[in-house]
Amino acid sequence: MLTVVAIVEAAYAVVALTPPSLVEPLFGFRLNADGHWALKLLGVSLAVQAAVAWLLRGQPHRGIAGALAAYQFGSATVDWMMWLALRDDGIFATTQARVAIVAAIPSHYLLGALLTAAVVAAGRPVTSDVRTL
């Protein structure tokens, strides 16, 4: 699972670190100067998240996986909450932005659920004796 997280977050980091002049034409997001600054900060944090997930993919730590799951749930929740709160202000106003957000919300929830399931499964003792279950 951490390999999937690493790939997804690395892709988001590349998008977030796109030069400001290309953000709207490529992705449809209309950002002011502060938005571009915040996007670049987010890109760096996403790149670090991807690197952590990649480095720990062979021997994942349950706490790290749990934190990454929480991020996925939080990210998806912020996306739809901001869409509802700012819909009259033109958030996700372009077709590209709407397609991106409609894909991002369920994919983040799914990734969070899969990470949570992996954390829960990793916490269960493995036994071949049915009587101990």
mmCIF file of N, CA and C in Angstrom:
data_model
loop_
_atom_site.group_PDB
_atom_site.id
_atom_site.type_symbol
_atom_site.label_atom_id
_atom_site.label_comp_id
_atom_site.label_asym_id
_atom_site.label_seq_id
_atom_site.Cartn_x
_atom_site.Cartn_y
_atom_site.Cartn_z
ATOM 1 N N MET A 1 0.801 -1.197 0.000
ATOM 2 C CA MET A 1 0.000 0.000 0.000
ATOM 3 C C MET A 1 0.848 1.267 0.000
ATOM 4 N N LEU A 2 1.970 1.226 0.708
ATOM 5 C CA LEU A 2 2.783 2.439 0.754
ATOM 6 C C LEU A 2 3.393 2.764 -0.609
ATOM 7 N N THR A 3 3.590 1.757 -1.438
ATOM 8 C CA THR A 3 4.065 2.016 -2.800
ATOM 9 C C THR A 3 3.026 2.808 -3.571
ATOM 10 N N VAL A 4 1.758 2.441 -3.423
ATOM 11 C CA VAL A 4 0.673 3.173 -4.090
ATOM 12 C C VAL A 4 0.621 4.604 -3.573
ATOM 13 N N VAL A 5 0.716 4.776 -2.260
ATOM 14 C CA VAL A 5 0.723 6.125 -1.677
ATOM 15 C C VAL A 5 1.887 6.937 -2.244
ATOM 16 N N ALA A 6 3.053 6.336 -2.314
ATOM 17 C CA ALA A 6 4.230 7.039 -2.834
ATOM 18 C C ALA A 6 4.006 7.503 -4.267
ATOM 19 N N ILE A 7 3.447 6.651 -5.086
ATOM 20 C CA ILE A 7 3.214 7.003 -6.491
ATOM 21 C C ILE A 7 2.164 8.102 -6.612
ATOM 22 N N VAL A 8 1.056 7.953 -5.891
ATOM 23 C CA VAL A 8 -0.023 8.949 -5.955
ATOM 24 C C VAL A 8 0.466 10.307 -5.463
ATOM 25 N N GLU A 9 1.124 10.324 -4.323
ATOM 26 C CA GLU A 9 1.564 11.603 -3.760
ATOM 27 C C GLU A 9 2.694 12.213 -4.588
ATOM 28 N N ALA A 10 3.538 11.405 -5.192
ATOM 29 C CA ALA A 10 4.569 11.945 -6.082
ATOM 30 C C ALA A 10 3.924 12.602 -7.301
ATOM 31 N N ALA A 11 2.873 11.993 -7.821
ATOM 32 C CA ALA A 11 2.160 12.590 -8.955
ATOM 33 C C ALA A 11 1.533 13.926 -8.556
ATOM 34 N N TYR A 12 0.913 13.969 -7.387
ATOM 35 C CA TYR A 12 0.353 15.228 -6.898
ATOM 36 C C TYR A 12 1.450 16.273 -6.686
ATOM 37 N N ALA A 13 2.601 15.851 -6.202
ATOM 38 C CA ALA A 13 3.711 16.784 -5.988
ATOM 39 C C ALA A 13 4.163 17.394 -7.308
ATOM 40 N N VAL A 14 4.249 16.574 -8.348
ATOM 41 C CA VAL A 14 4.641 17.085 -9.664
ATOM 42 C C VAL A 14 3.633 18.123 -10.143
ATOM 43 N N VAL A 15 2.352 17.829 -9.966
ATOM 44 C CA VAL A 15 1.306 18.776 -10.362
ATOM 45 C C VAL A 15 1.448 20.071 -9.558
ATOM 46 N N ALA A 16 1.631 19.951 -8.245
ATOM 47 C CA ALA A 16 1.713 21.127 -7.387
ATOM 48 C C ALA A 16 2.957 21.961 -7.676
ATOM 49 N N LEU A 17 4.015 21.340 -8.142
ATOM 50 C CA LEU A 17 5.257 22.061 -8.413
ATOM 51 C C LEU A 17 5.363 22.547 -9.858
ATOM 52 N N THR A 18 4.265 22.460 -10.592
ATOM 53 C CA THR A 18 4.212 22.972 -11.958
ATOM 54 C C THR A 18 4.466 24.479 -11.947
ATOM 55 N N PRO A 19 5.199 25.000 -12.905
ATOM 56 C CA PRO A 19 5.415 26.449 -12.953
ATOM 57 C C PRO A 19 4.077 27.204 -12.944
ATOM 58 N N PRO A 20 4.013 28.314 -12.224
ATOM 59 C CA PRO A 20 2.745 29.049 -12.088
ATOM 60 C C PRO A 20 2.047 29.381 -13.404
ATOM 61 N N SER A 21 2.802 29.688 -14.424
ATOM 62 C CA SER A 21 2.177 30.064 -15.703
ATOM 63 C C SER A 21 1.478 28.887 -16.387
ATOM 64 N N LEU A 22 1.779 27.666 -15.967
ATOM 65 C CA LEU A 22 1.180 26.487 -16.600
ATOM 66 C C LEU A 22 0.046 25.862 -15.784
ATOM 67 N N VAL A 23 -0.177 26.326 -14.561
ATOM 68 C CA VAL A 23 -1.189 25.697 -13.705
ATOM 69 C C VAL A 23 -2.577 25.784 -14.332
ATOM 70 N N GLU A 24 -3.010 26.988 -14.713
ATOM 71 C CA GLU A 24 -4.367 27.108 -15.271
ATOM 72 C C GLU A 24 -4.510 26.412 -16.618
ATOM 73 N N PRO A 25 -3.585 26.593 -17.568
ATOM 74 C CA PRO A 25 -3.769 25.915 -18.856
ATOM 75 C C PRO A 25 -3.757 24.382 -18.747
ATOM 76 N N LEU A 26 -2.927 23.836 -17.866
ATOM 77 C CA LEU A 26 -2.831 22.379 -17.758
ATOM 78 C C LEU A 26 -3.908 21.765 -16.874
ATOM 79 N N PHE A 27 -4.208 22.410 -15.750
ATOM 80 C CA PHE A 27 -5.063 21.779 -14.751
ATOM 81 C C PHE A 27 -6.376 22.508 -14.505
ATOM 82 N N GLY A 28 -6.507 23.730 -14.997
ATOM 83 C CA GLY A 28 -7.756 24.461 -14.867
ATOM 84 C C GLY A 28 -7.945 25.201 -13.563
ATOM 85 N N PHE A 29 -6.952 25.225 -12.704
ATOM 86 C CA PHE A 29 -7.086 25.921 -11.427
ATOM 87 C C PHE A 29 -6.651 27.374 -11.595
ATOM 88 N N ARG A 30 -7.529 28.307 -11.213
ATOM 89 C CA ARG A 30 -7.242 29.730 -11.290
ATOM 90 C C ARG A 30 -6.760 30.189 -9.927
ATOM 91 N N LEU A 31 -5.472 30.484 -9.848
ATOM 92 C CA LEU A 31 -4.870 30.838 -8.568
ATOM 93 C C LEU A 31 -4.321 32.254 -8.596
ATOM 94 N N ASN A 32 -4.459 32.945 -7.463
ATOM 95 C CA ASN A 32 -3.780 34.234 -7.340
ATOM 96 C C ASN A 32 -2.358 33.963 -6.869
ATOM 97 N N ALA A 33 -1.587 35.015 -6.609
ATOM 98 C CA ALA A 33 -0.182 34.832 -6.200
ATOM 99 C C ALA A 33 -0.081 34.029 -4.907
ATOM 100 N N ASP A 34 -0.964 34.309 -3.941
ATOM 101 C CA ASP A 34 -0.945 33.543 -2.687
ATOM 102 C C ASP A 34 -1.283 32.076 -2.932
ATOM 103 N N GLY A 35 -2.202 31.818 -3.846
ATOM 104 C CA GLY A 35 -2.567 30.435 -4.183
ATOM 105 C C GLY A 35 -1.396 29.678 -4.785
ATOM 106 N N HIS A 36 -0.633 30.346 -5.633
ATOM 107 C CA HIS A 36 0.550 29.692 -6.216
ATOM 108 C C HIS A 36 1.577 29.384 -5.138
ATOM 109 N N TRP A 37 1.764 30.320 -4.211
ATOM 110 C CA TRP A 37 2.702 30.114 -3.109
ATOM 111 C C TRP A 37 2.264 28.931 -2.260
ATOM 112 N N ALA A 38 0.967 28.899 -1.889
ATOM 113 C CA ALA A 38 0.452 27.799 -1.068
ATOM 114 C C ALA A 38 0.563 26.472 -1.815
ATOM 115 N N LEU A 39 0.316 26.495 -3.112
ATOM 116 C CA LEU A 39 0.423 25.276 -3.916
ATOM 117 C C LEU A 39 1.849 24.738 -3.923
ATOM 118 N N LYS A 40 2.833 25.611 -4.017
ATOM 119 C CA LYS A 40 4.231 25.156 -4.008
ATOM 120 C C LYS A 40 4.604 24.568 -2.650
ATOM 121 N N LEU A 41 4.138 25.194 -1.552
ATOM 122 C CA LEU A 41 4.380 24.625 -0.225
ATOM 123 C C LEU A 41 3.749 23.245 -0.105
ATOM 124 N N LEU A 42 2.527 23.118 -0.612
ATOM 125 C CA LEU A 42 1.845 21.830 -0.602
ATOM 126 C C LEU A 42 2.624 20.813 -1.431
ATOM 127 N N GLY A 43 3.154 21.252 -2.570
ATOM 128 C CA GLY A 43 3.933 20.354 -3.420
ATOM 129 C C GLY A 43 5.143 19.785 -2.713
ATOM 130 N N VAL A 44 5.822 20.613 -1.942
ATOM 131 C CA VAL A 44 6.989 20.141 -1.193
ATOM 132 C C VAL A 44 6.551 19.118 -0.138
ATOM 133 N N SER A 45 5.466 19.407 0.575
ATOM 134 C CA SER A 45 5.008 18.453 1.597
ATOM 135 C C SER A 45 4.532 17.153 0.964
ATOM 136 N N LEU A 46 3.903 17.225 -0.193
ATOM 137 C CA LEU A 46 3.490 16.004 -0.882
ATOM 138 C C LEU A 46 4.698 15.196 -1.341
ATOM 139 N N ALA A 47 5.732 15.875 -1.797
ATOM 140 C CA ALA A 47 6.952 15.178 -2.207
ATOM 141 C C ALA A 47 7.601 14.473 -1.014
ATOM 142 N N VAL A 48 7.609 15.132 0.136
ATOM 143 C CA VAL A 48 8.167 14.509 1.345
ATOM 144 C C VAL A 48 7.311 13.313 1.757
ATOM 145 N N GLN A 49 5.999 13.475 1.695
ATOM 146 C CA GLN A 49 5.105 12.360 2.019
ATOM 147 C C GLN A 49 5.353 11.174 1.085
ATOM 148 N N ALA A 50 5.519 11.444 -0.185
ATOM 149 C CA ALA A 50 5.812 10.382 -1.150
ATOM 150 C C ALA A 50 7.138 9.714 -0.833
ATOM 151 N N ALA A 51 8.134 10.510 -0.474
ATOM 152 C CA ALA A 51 9.449 9.949 -0.154
ATOM 153 C C ALA A 51 9.389 9.063 1.087
ATOM 154 N N VAL A 52 8.674 9.512 2.115
ATOM 155 C CA VAL A 52 8.532 8.702 3.340
ATOM 156 C C VAL A 52 7.833 7.390 3.016
ATOM 157 N N ALA A 53 6.740 7.469 2.273
ATOM 158 C CA ALA A 53 6.015 6.244 1.909
ATOM 159 C C ALA A 53 6.908 5.307 1.098
ATOM 160 N N TRP A 54 7.690 5.866 0.183
ATOM 161 C CA TRP A 54 8.576 5.045 -0.650
ATOM 162 C C TRP A 54 9.672 4.386 0.185
ATOM 163 N N LEU A 55 10.270 5.158 1.067
ATOM 164 C CA LEU A 55 11.359 4.624 1.892
ATOM 165 C C LEU A 55 10.877 3.542 2.866
ATOM 166 N N LEU A 56 9.641 3.633 3.318
ATOM 167 C CA LEU A 56 9.119 2.670 4.295
ATOM 168 C C LEU A 56 8.279 1.561 3.665
ATOM 169 N N ARG A 57 8.213 1.517 2.353
ATOM 170 C CA ARG A 57 7.329 0.551 1.690
ATOM 171 C C ARG A 57 7.699 -0.899 1.981
ATOM 172 N N GLY A 58 8.973 -1.185 2.191
ATOM 173 C CA GLY A 58 9.414 -2.552 2.447
ATOM 174 C C GLY A 58 9.081 -3.035 3.842
ATOM 175 N N GLN A 59 9.152 -2.139 4.813
ATOM 176 C CA GLN A 59 8.838 -2.469 6.201
ATOM 177 C C GLN A 59 7.990 -1.347 6.774
ATOM 178 N N PRO A 60 6.717 -1.323 6.405
ATOM 179 C CA PRO A 60 5.870 -0.213 6.835
ATOM 180 C C PRO A 60 5.656 -0.185 8.344
ATOM 181 N N HIS A 61 5.611 0.991 8.869
ATOM 182 C CA HIS A 61 5.324 1.207 10.278
ATOM 183 C C HIS A 61 3.832 1.504 10.384
ATOM 184 N N ARG A 62 3.146 0.844 11.305
ATOM 185 C CA ARG A 62 1.695 1.022 11.433
ATOM 186 C C ARG A 62 1.331 2.473 11.729
ATOM 187 N N GLY A 63 2.131 3.147 12.531
ATOM 188 C CA GLY A 63 1.840 4.543 12.859
ATOM 189 C C GLY A 63 1.933 5.455 11.643
ATOM 190 N N ILE A 64 2.953 5.231 10.829
ATOM 191 C CA ILE A 64 3.109 6.027 9.601
ATOM 192 C C ILE A 64 1.958 5.732 8.647
ATOM 193 N N ALA A 65 1.624 4.459 8.486
ATOM 194 C CA ALA A 65 0.518 4.094 7.606
ATOM 195 C C ALA A 65 -0.789 4.706 8.110
ATOM 196 N N GLY A 66 -0.977 4.712 9.414
ATOM 197 C CA GLY A 66 -2.173 5.324 9.987
ATOM 198 C C GLY A 66 -2.215 6.827 9.743
ATOM 199 N N ALA A 67 -1.074 7.483 9.882
ATOM 200 C CA ALA A 67 -1.010 8.925 9.614
ATOM 201 C C ALA A 67 -1.288 9.219 8.141
ATOM 202 N N LEU A 68 -0.753 8.384 7.249
ATOM 203 C CA LEU A 68 -1.013 8.569 5.817
ATOM 204 C C LEU A 68 -2.487 8.332 5.499
ATOM 205 N N ALA A 69 -3.104 7.372 6.176
ATOM 206 C CA ALA A 69 -4.543 7.135 5.997
ATOM 207 C C ALA A 69 -5.334 8.350 6.466
ATOM 208 N N ALA A 70 -4.970 8.907 7.610
ATOM 209 C CA ALA A 70 -5.657 10.097 8.120
ATOM 210 C C ALA A 70 -5.527 11.257 7.144
ATOM 211 N N TYR A 71 -4.343 11.404 6.548
ATOM 212 C CA TYR A 71 -4.160 12.457 5.549
ATOM 213 C C TYR A 71 -5.099 12.247 4.366
ATOM 214 N N GLN A 72 -5.216 11.011 3.898
ATOM 215 C CA GLN A 72 -6.075 10.732 2.748
ATOM 216 C C GLN A 72 -7.525 11.106 3.056
ATOM 217 N N PHE A 73 -8.008 10.695 4.222
ATOM 218 C CA PHE A 73 -9.378 11.030 4.616
ATOM 219 C C PHE A 73 -9.541 12.546 4.755
ATOM 220 N N GLY A 74 -8.575 13.182 5.382
ATOM 221 C CA GLY A 74 -8.641 14.629 5.566
ATOM 222 C C GLY A 74 -8.607 15.387 4.253
ATOM 223 N N SER A 75 -7.763 14.952 3.347
ATOM 224 C CA SER A 75 -7.654 15.602 2.051
ATOM 225 C C SER A 75 -8.965 15.527 1.278
ATOM 226 N N ALA A 76 -9.552 14.354 1.231
ATOM 227 C CA ALA A 76 -10.823 14.189 0.520
ATOM 228 C C ALA A 76 -11.923 15.023 1.170
ATOM 229 N N THR A 77 -11.939 15.047 2.483
ATOM 230 C CA THR A 77 -12.975 15.800 3.199
ATOM 231 C C THR A 77 -12.821 17.302 2.960
ATOM 232 N N VAL A 78 -11.595 17.802 3.011
ATOM 233 C CA VAL A 78 -11.368 19.224 2.736
ATOM 234 C C VAL A 78 -11.784 19.556 1.306
ATOM 235 N N ASP A 79 -11.479 18.675 0.357
ATOM 236 C CA ASP A 79 -11.854 18.923 -1.041
ATOM 237 C C ASP A 79 -13.356 19.146 -1.182
ATOM 238 N N TRP A 80 -14.180 18.236 -0.670
ATOM 239 C CA TRP A 80 -15.622 18.417 -0.879
ATOM 240 C C TRP A 80 -16.192 19.529 -0.018
ATOM 241 N N MET A 81 -15.625 19.747 1.170
ATOM 242 C CA MET A 81 -16.107 20.845 2.015
ATOM 243 C C MET A 81 -15.811 22.200 1.365
ATOM 244 N N MET A 82 -14.616 22.349 0.815
ATOM 245 C CA MET A 82 -14.270 23.606 0.153
ATOM 246 C C MET A 82 -15.101 23.799 -1.108
ATOM 247 N N TRP A 83 -15.379 22.712 -1.812
ATOM 248 C CA TRP A 83 -16.214 22.806 -3.005
ATOM 249 C C TRP A 83 -17.596 23.330 -2.619
ATOM 250 N N LEU A 84 -18.165 22.797 -1.555
ATOM 251 C CA LEU A 84 -19.476 23.271 -1.096
ATOM 252 C C LEU A 84 -19.410 24.705 -0.574
ATOM 253 N N ALA A 85 -18.405 24.997 0.223
ATOM 254 C CA ALA A 85 -18.297 26.321 0.846
ATOM 255 C C ALA A 85 -17.999 27.420 -0.163
ATOM 256 N N LEU A 86 -17.241 27.122 -1.193
ATOM 257 C CA LEU A 86 -16.798 28.154 -2.135
ATOM 258 C C LEU A 86 -17.386 28.011 -3.537
ATOM 259 N N ARG A 87 -18.422 27.208 -3.677
ATOM 260 C CA ARG A 87 -18.969 26.983 -5.020
ATOM 261 C C ARG A 87 -19.471 28.274 -5.662
ATOM 262 N N ASP A 88 -19.989 29.202 -4.870
ATOM 263 C CA ASP A 88 -20.463 30.472 -5.426
ATOM 264 C C ASP A 88 -19.325 31.430 -5.752
ATOM 265 N N ASP A 89 -18.121 31.115 -5.262
ATOM 266 C CA ASP A 89 -16.953 31.943 -5.548
ATOM 267 C C ASP A 89 -16.156 31.419 -6.739
ATOM 268 N N GLY A 90 -16.654 30.366 -7.381
ATOM 269 C CA GLY A 90 -16.009 29.862 -8.590
ATOM 270 C C GLY A 90 -14.937 28.813 -8.362
ATOM 271 N N ILE A 91 -14.924 28.164 -7.203
ATOM 272 C CA ILE A 91 -13.930 27.116 -6.980
ATOM 273 C C ILE A 91 -14.198 25.960 -7.957
ATOM 274 N N PHE A 92 -13.159 25.373 -8.468
ATOM 275 C CA PHE A 92 -13.240 24.283 -9.442
ATOM 276 C C PHE A 92 -14.157 24.674 -10.608
ATOM 277 N N ALA A 93 -13.961 25.879 -11.126
ATOM 278 C CA ALA A 93 -14.859 26.442 -12.131
ATOM 279 C C ALA A 93 -14.642 25.876 -13.526
ATOM 280 N N THR A 94 -13.452 25.362 -13.813
ATOM 281 C CA THR A 94 -13.191 24.868 -15.158
ATOM 282 C C THR A 94 -13.485 23.364 -15.234
ATOM 283 N N THR A 95 -13.642 22.891 -16.433
ATOM 284 C CA THR A 95 -13.909 21.464 -16.638
ATOM 285 C C THR A 95 -12.765 20.617 -16.108
ATOM 286 N N GLN A 96 -11.516 21.026 -16.391
ATOM 287 C CA GLN A 96 -10.369 20.250 -15.904
ATOM 288 C C GLN A 96 -10.359 20.171 -14.381
ATOM 289 N N ALA A 97 -10.660 21.280 -13.728
ATOM 290 C CA ALA A 97 -10.656 21.304 -12.266
ATOM 291 C C ALA A 97 -11.762 20.405 -11.714
ATOM 292 N N ARG A 98 -12.938 20.436 -12.322
ATOM 293 C CA ARG A 98 -14.044 19.580 -11.854
ATOM 294 C C ARG A 98 -13.732 18.107 -12.068
ATOM 295 N N VAL A 99 -13.154 17.770 -13.198
ATOM 296 C CA VAL A 99 -12.769 16.379 -13.447
ATOM 297 C C VAL A 99 -11.736 15.936 -12.416
ATOM 298 N N ALA A 100 -10.757 16.789 -12.161
ATOM 299 C CA ALA A 100 -9.703 16.451 -11.199
ATOM 300 C C ALA A 100 -10.282 16.230 -9.810
ATOM 301 N N ILE A 101 -11.176 17.095 -9.377
ATOM 302 C CA ILE A 101 -11.693 16.984 -8.016
ATOM 303 C C ILE A 101 -12.668 15.818 -7.886
ATOM 304 N N VAL A 102 -13.445 15.557 -8.933
ATOM 305 C CA VAL A 102 -14.366 14.413 -8.895
ATOM 306 C C VAL A 102 -13.575 13.102 -8.850
ATOM 307 N N ALA A 103 -12.413 13.076 -9.444
ATOM 308 C CA ALA A 103 -11.555 11.880 -9.366
ATOM 309 C C ALA A 103 -10.802 11.830 -8.041
ATOM 310 N N ALA A 104 -10.380 12.980 -7.537
ATOM 311 C CA ALA A 104 -9.550 13.009 -6.332
ATOM 312 C C ALA A 104 -10.322 12.602 -5.080
ATOM 313 N N ILE A 105 -11.547 13.060 -4.935
ATOM 314 C CA ILE A 105 -12.277 12.802 -3.692
ATOM 315 C C ILE A 105 -12.460 11.310 -3.438
ATOM 316 N N PRO A 106 -13.062 10.553 -4.355
ATOM 317 C CA PRO A 106 -13.224 9.119 -4.059
ATOM 318 C C PRO A 106 -11.903 8.359 -4.014
ATOM 319 N N SER A 107 -10.917 8.788 -4.813
ATOM 320 C CA SER A 107 -9.642 8.059 -4.787
ATOM 321 C C SER A 107 -8.926 8.253 -3.457
ATOM 322 N N HIS A 108 -9.019 9.444 -2.882
ATOM 323 C CA HIS A 108 -8.402 9.663 -1.566
ATOM 324 C C HIS A 108 -9.140 8.870 -0.479
ATOM 325 N N TYR A 109 -10.461 8.849 -0.536
ATOM 326 C CA TYR A 109 -11.202 8.050 0.452
ATOM 327 C C TYR A 109 -10.862 6.567 0.311
ATOM 328 N N LEU A 110 -10.772 6.083 -0.924
ATOM 329 C CA LEU A 110 -10.432 4.674 -1.148
ATOM 330 C C LEU A 110 -9.035 4.365 -0.624
ATOM 331 N N LEU A 111 -8.081 5.209 -0.926
ATOM 332 C CA LEU A 111 -6.712 4.983 -0.456
ATOM 333 C C LEU A 111 -6.661 5.015 1.071
ATOM 334 N N GLY A 112 -7.390 5.937 1.684
ATOM 335 C CA GLY A 112 -7.453 5.987 3.140
ATOM 336 C C GLY A 112 -8.062 4.725 3.729
ATOM 337 N N ALA A 113 -9.122 4.225 3.089
ATOM 338 C CA ALA A 113 -9.760 2.997 3.570
ATOM 339 C C ALA A 113 -8.835 1.790 3.423
ATOM 340 N N LEU A 114 -8.121 1.717 2.309
ATOM 341 C CA LEU A 114 -7.198 0.602 2.102
ATOM 342 C C LEU A 114 -6.036 0.650 3.094
ATOM 343 N N LEU A 115 -5.528 1.842 3.344
ATOM 344 C CA LEU A 115 -4.459 1.973 4.341
ATOM 345 C C LEU A 115 -4.963 1.603 5.732
ATOM 346 N N THR A 116 -6.172 2.036 6.066
ATOM 347 C CA THR A 116 -6.755 1.691 7.366
ATOM 348 C C THR A 116 -6.933 0.188 7.493
ATOM 349 N N ALA A 117 -7.428 -0.447 6.447
ATOM 350 C CA ALA A 117 -7.597 -1.904 6.462
ATOM 351 C C ALA A 117 -6.253 -2.603 6.644
ATOM 352 N N ALA A 118 -5.219 -2.093 5.992
ATOM 353 C CA ALA A 118 -3.888 -2.685 6.128
ATOM 354 C C ALA A 118 -3.355 -2.524 7.550
ATOM 355 N N VAL A 119 -3.589 -1.364 8.159
ATOM 356 C CA VAL A 119 -3.145 -1.135 9.533
ATOM 357 C C VAL A 119 -3.866 -2.075 10.482
ATOM 358 N N VAL A 120 -5.170 -2.203 10.310
ATOM 359 C CA VAL A 120 -5.958 -3.099 11.169
ATOM 360 C C VAL A 120 -5.501 -4.547 10.984
ATOM 361 N N ALA A 121 -5.322 -4.962 9.734
ATOM 362 C CA ALA A 121 -4.880 -6.336 9.467
ATOM 363 C C ALA A 121 -3.492 -6.599 10.038
ATOM 364 N N ALA A 122 -2.626 -5.618 9.998
ATOM 365 C CA ALA A 122 -1.269 -5.789 10.523
ATOM 366 C C ALA A 122 -1.259 -5.915 12.038
ATOM 367 N N GLY A 123 -2.302 -5.415 12.678
ATOM 368 C CA GLY A 123 -2.364 -5.486 14.127
ATOM 369 C C GLY A 123 -2.925 -6.774 14.674
ATOM 370 N N ARG A 124 -3.502 -7.582 13.806
ATOM 371 C CA ARG A 124 -4.070 -8.865 14.227
ATOM 372 C C ARG A 124 -2.992 -9.931 14.270
ATOM 373 N N PRO A 125 -3.005 -10.743 15.303
ATOM 374 C CA PRO A 125 -2.037 -11.846 15.329
ATOM 375 C C PRO A 125 -2.401 -12.902 14.292
ATOM 376 N N VAL A 126 -1.403 -13.443 13.678
ATOM 377 C CA VAL A 126 -1.607 -14.516 12.704
ATOM 378 C C VAL A 126 -1.505 -15.836 13.450
ATOM 379 N N THR A 127 -2.504 -16.676 13.266
ATOM 380 C CA THR A 127 -2.505 -17.974 13.945
ATOM 381 C C THR A 127 -3.109 -19.023 13.025
ATOM 382 N N SER A 128 -2.636 -20.217 13.159
ATOM 383 C CA SER A 128 -3.213 -21.315 12.380
ATOM 384 C C SER A 128 -4.137 -22.149 13.236
ATOM 385 N N ASP A 129 -4.232 -21.812 14.509
ATOM 386 C CA ASP A 129 -5.088 -22.554 15.423
ATOM 387 C C ASP A 129 -6.435 -21.856 15.533
ATOM 388 N N VAL A 130 -7.460 -22.461 14.960
ATOM 389 C CA VAL A 130 -8.784 -21.870 14.926
ATOM 390 C C VAL A 130 -9.333 -21.657 16.330
ATOM 391 N N ARG A 131 -8.950 -22.484 17.261
ATOM 392 C CA ARG A 131 -9.478 -22.365 18.634
ATOM 393 C C ARG A 131 -9.060 -21.076 19.315
ATOM 394 N N THR A 132 -7.978 -20.455 18.879
ATOM 395 C CA THR A 132 -7.512 -19.240 19.545
ATOM 396 C C THR A 132 -8.174 -17.995 18.980
ATOM 397 N N LEU A 133 -8.971 -18.145 17.953
ATOM 398 C CA LEU A 133 -9.626 -16.967 17.359
ATOM 399 C C LEU A 133 -10.747 -16.520 18.181
#
